């Protein structure tokens, strides 16, 4: 006597898709809204996928920056602490002492007056100048002062 053969199980057929159902049926409302806002709901699944891939690849160009190269702007213009972080990331010193002009001199080797230098440092910080921008401006200012003094003679 042979072993009885178990009857073969027949898998249930998947329900037939409804002819008028959108290809994205079953997606959550937020996703459906996203698709509709971009017109992807009116495309075939293949067209929508290709367009989404293209958009993602474009976005990667901006997303791909390392975290240390990103600067987040404060939402509120009055967020002083938030803006100080932005200025710091851009190279603005935390205070006027962070500026160094000790090597900037007039063409004859003389140094600018310390009161002027302090005034300049304080204003460079007030106007959020980077260290390099402040140095460049101080250099130009010394040249202007020399030229002006030469013109007065």
Tab-separated table of C-alpha atoms in Angstrom:
chain	number	residue	atom	x	y	z
A	1	UNK	CA	0.000	0.000	0.000
A	2	UNK	CA	1.415	3.344	-0.898
A	3	UNK	CA	1.363	6.473	1.144
A	4	UNK	CA	-1.599	8.602	0.456
A	5	UNK	CA	-0.583	11.665	-1.503
A	6	UNK	CA	-1.624	14.899	0.061
A	7	UNK	CA	-3.759	16.927	-2.228
A	8	UNK	CA	-1.865	19.768	-3.844
A	9	UNK	CA	-2.675	23.121	-2.387
A	10	UNK	CA	-3.705	25.639	-4.905
A	11	UNK	CA	-2.655	29.187	-4.055
A	12	UNK	CA	-5.418	31.665	-3.861
A	13	UNK	CA	-5.541	33.941	-6.822
A	14	UNK	CA	-4.747	37.561	-6.117
A	15	UNK	CA	-7.768	39.770	-6.435
A	16	UNK	CA	-7.998	41.338	-9.823
A	17	UNK	CA	-7.073	45.005	-9.806
A	18	UNK	CA	-9.915	47.399	-10.185
A	19	UNK	CA	-9.649	48.926	-13.626
A	20	UNK	CA	-10.130	52.500	-12.428
A	21	UNK	CA	-7.916	52.276	-9.320
A	22	UNK	CA	-4.839	54.522	-9.392
A	23	UNK	CA	-1.453	52.843	-9.452
A	24	UNK	CA	-0.614	54.322	-6.051
A	25	UNK	CA	-3.719	52.891	-4.362
A	26	UNK	CA	-3.021	52.042	-0.735
A	27	UNK	CA	-0.497	54.826	-0.186
A	28	UNK	CA	-1.020	57.079	2.830
A	29	UNK	CA	-2.634	60.491	2.333
A	30	UNK	CA	0.606	62.412	2.706
A	31	UNK	CA	2.224	60.374	-0.070
A	32	UNK	CA	-0.852	60.739	-2.271
A	33	UNK	CA	-0.735	64.508	-1.735
A	34	UNK	CA	2.946	64.541	-2.660
A	35	UNK	CA	2.247	62.612	-5.854
A	36	UNK	CA	-0.652	64.891	-6.747
A	37	UNK	CA	1.291	68.099	-6.054
A	38	UNK	CA	3.980	66.986	-8.481
A	39	UNK	CA	1.606	65.589	-11.092
A	40	UNK	CA	3.017	62.095	-10.618
A	41	UNK	CA	-0.456	60.700	-9.983
A	42	UNK	CA	-1.337	61.264	-13.652
A	43	UNK	CA	1.684	59.370	-14.941
A	44	UNK	CA	2.228	55.684	-15.461
A	45	UNK	CA	4.126	53.936	-12.667
A	46	UNK	CA	7.216	53.765	-14.894
A	47	UNK	CA	7.066	57.477	-15.790
A	48	UNK	CA	6.492	58.437	-12.144
A	49	UNK	CA	9.396	56.284	-10.969
A	50	UNK	CA	11.785	57.734	-13.552
A	51	UNK	CA	10.759	61.290	-12.702
A	52	UNK	CA	11.125	60.617	-8.971
A	53	UNK	CA	14.590	59.141	-9.534
A	54	UNK	CA	15.610	62.184	-11.565
A	55	UNK	CA	14.357	64.549	-8.831
A	56	UNK	CA	16.141	62.553	-6.133
A	57	UNK	CA	19.417	62.621	-8.034
A	58	UNK	CA	19.141	66.408	-8.374
A	59	UNK	CA	18.426	66.714	-4.637
A	60	UNK	CA	21.461	64.561	-3.810
A	61	UNK	CA	23.666	67.310	-5.214
A	62	UNK	CA	22.546	69.506	-2.317
A	63	UNK	CA	22.050	66.857	0.344
A	64	UNK	CA	25.489	65.376	-0.208
A	65	UNK	CA	27.391	68.169	1.531
A	66	UNK	CA	29.188	67.065	4.693
A	67	UNK	CA	27.510	68.168	7.917
A	68	UNK	CA	30.438	70.444	8.802
A	69	UNK	CA	29.847	72.377	5.565
A	70	UNK	CA	26.151	73.055	6.212
A	71	UNK	CA	24.879	76.197	7.896
A	72	UNK	CA	21.370	76.340	9.278
A	73	UNK	CA	19.851	79.806	9.282
A	74	UNK	CA	17.703	80.772	12.251
A	75	UNK	CA	13.975	81.002	11.533
A	76	UNK	CA	13.611	84.152	13.617
A	77	UNK	CA	15.575	87.266	12.715
A	78	UNK	CA	15.701	88.164	16.420
A	79	UNK	CA	17.387	84.838	17.348
A	80	UNK	CA	20.683	86.403	18.443
A	81	UNK	CA	22.247	83.143	19.620
A	82	UNK	CA	21.297	81.405	16.380
A	83	UNK	CA	22.798	84.173	14.259
A	84	UNK	CA	25.976	84.173	16.368
A	85	UNK	CA	26.396	80.490	15.469
A	86	UNK	CA	25.990	81.340	11.780
A	87	UNK	CA	28.526	84.172	12.000
A	88	UNK	CA	30.943	81.898	13.836
A	89	UNK	CA	30.664	79.253	11.114
A	90	UNK	CA	31.410	81.947	8.527
A	91	UNK	CA	34.619	82.976	10.302
A	92	UNK	CA	33.516	85.918	12.434
A	93	UNK	CA	35.382	85.918	15.763
A	94	UNK	CA	33.399	85.694	19.008
A	95	UNK	CA	34.622	89.129	20.083
A	96	UNK	CA	36.751	92.044	18.897
A	97	UNK	CA	39.878	90.475	20.426
A	98	UNK	CA	39.674	87.794	17.746
A	99	UNK	CA	40.900	90.224	15.093
A	100	UNK	CA	44.656	90.582	14.668
A	101	UNK	CA	46.103	93.460	12.670
A	102	UNK	CA	49.529	93.496	14.359
A	103	UNK	CA	51.346	92.862	11.087
A	104	UNK	CA	49.489	95.565	9.144
A	105	UNK	CA	51.522	98.730	8.981
A	106	UNK	CA	51.876	101.857	6.924
A	107	UNK	CA	54.398	101.756	4.068
A	108	UNK	CA	56.982	103.538	6.250
A	109	UNK	CA	56.703	100.723	8.839
A	110	UNK	CA	54.771	102.708	11.432
A	111	UNK	CA	51.753	101.166	13.108
A	112	UNK	CA	48.274	102.659	13.161
A	113	UNK	CA	47.151	104.343	16.363
A	114	UNK	CA	45.907	101.809	18.951
A	115	UNK	CA	42.667	103.773	19.478
A	116	UNK	CA	41.971	103.517	15.738
A	117	UNK	CA	42.815	99.815	15.726
A	118	UNK	CA	40.498	99.152	18.697
A	119	UNK	CA	37.737	101.201	17.050
A	120	UNK	CA	38.218	99.220	13.862
A	121	UNK	CA	38.173	95.845	15.663
A	122	UNK	CA	35.002	96.744	17.573
A	123	UNK	CA	33.252	97.817	14.402
A	124	UNK	CA	34.461	94.794	12.463
A	125	UNK	CA	32.814	92.630	15.133
A	126	UNK	CA	29.704	94.818	15.244
A	127	UNK	CA	29.221	94.363	11.498
A	128	UNK	CA	30.096	90.651	11.607
A	129	UNK	CA	33.142	90.821	9.369
A	130	UNK	CA	35.149	87.657	8.961
A	131	UNK	CA	38.765	87.797	10.069
A	132	UNK	CA	39.930	87.922	6.460
A	133	UNK	CA	37.398	90.561	5.405
A	134	UNK	CA	38.407	92.739	8.363
A	135	UNK	CA	42.112	92.356	7.520
A	136	UNK	CA	41.462	93.249	3.883
A	137	UNK	CA	39.415	96.287	4.864
A	138	UNK	CA	42.020	97.418	7.400
A	139	UNK	CA	44.756	97.059	4.754
A	140	UNK	CA	42.723	99.139	2.306
A	141	UNK	CA	41.923	101.686	5.008
A	142	UNK	CA	45.602	102.158	5.850
A	143	UNK	CA	46.366	102.656	2.168
A	144	UNK	CA	43.568	105.228	1.927
A	145	UNK	CA	44.818	107.070	5.003
A	146	UNK	CA	48.340	107.197	3.568
A	147	UNK	CA	47.089	108.441	0.236
A	148	UNK	CA	44.880	111.056	1.868
A	149	UNK	CA	47.745	112.299	3.990
A	150	UNK	CA	49.989	112.467	0.919
A	151	UNK	CA	47.349	114.465	-0.951
A	152	UNK	CA	47.170	117.033	1.876
A	153	UNK	CA	50.893	117.843	1.602
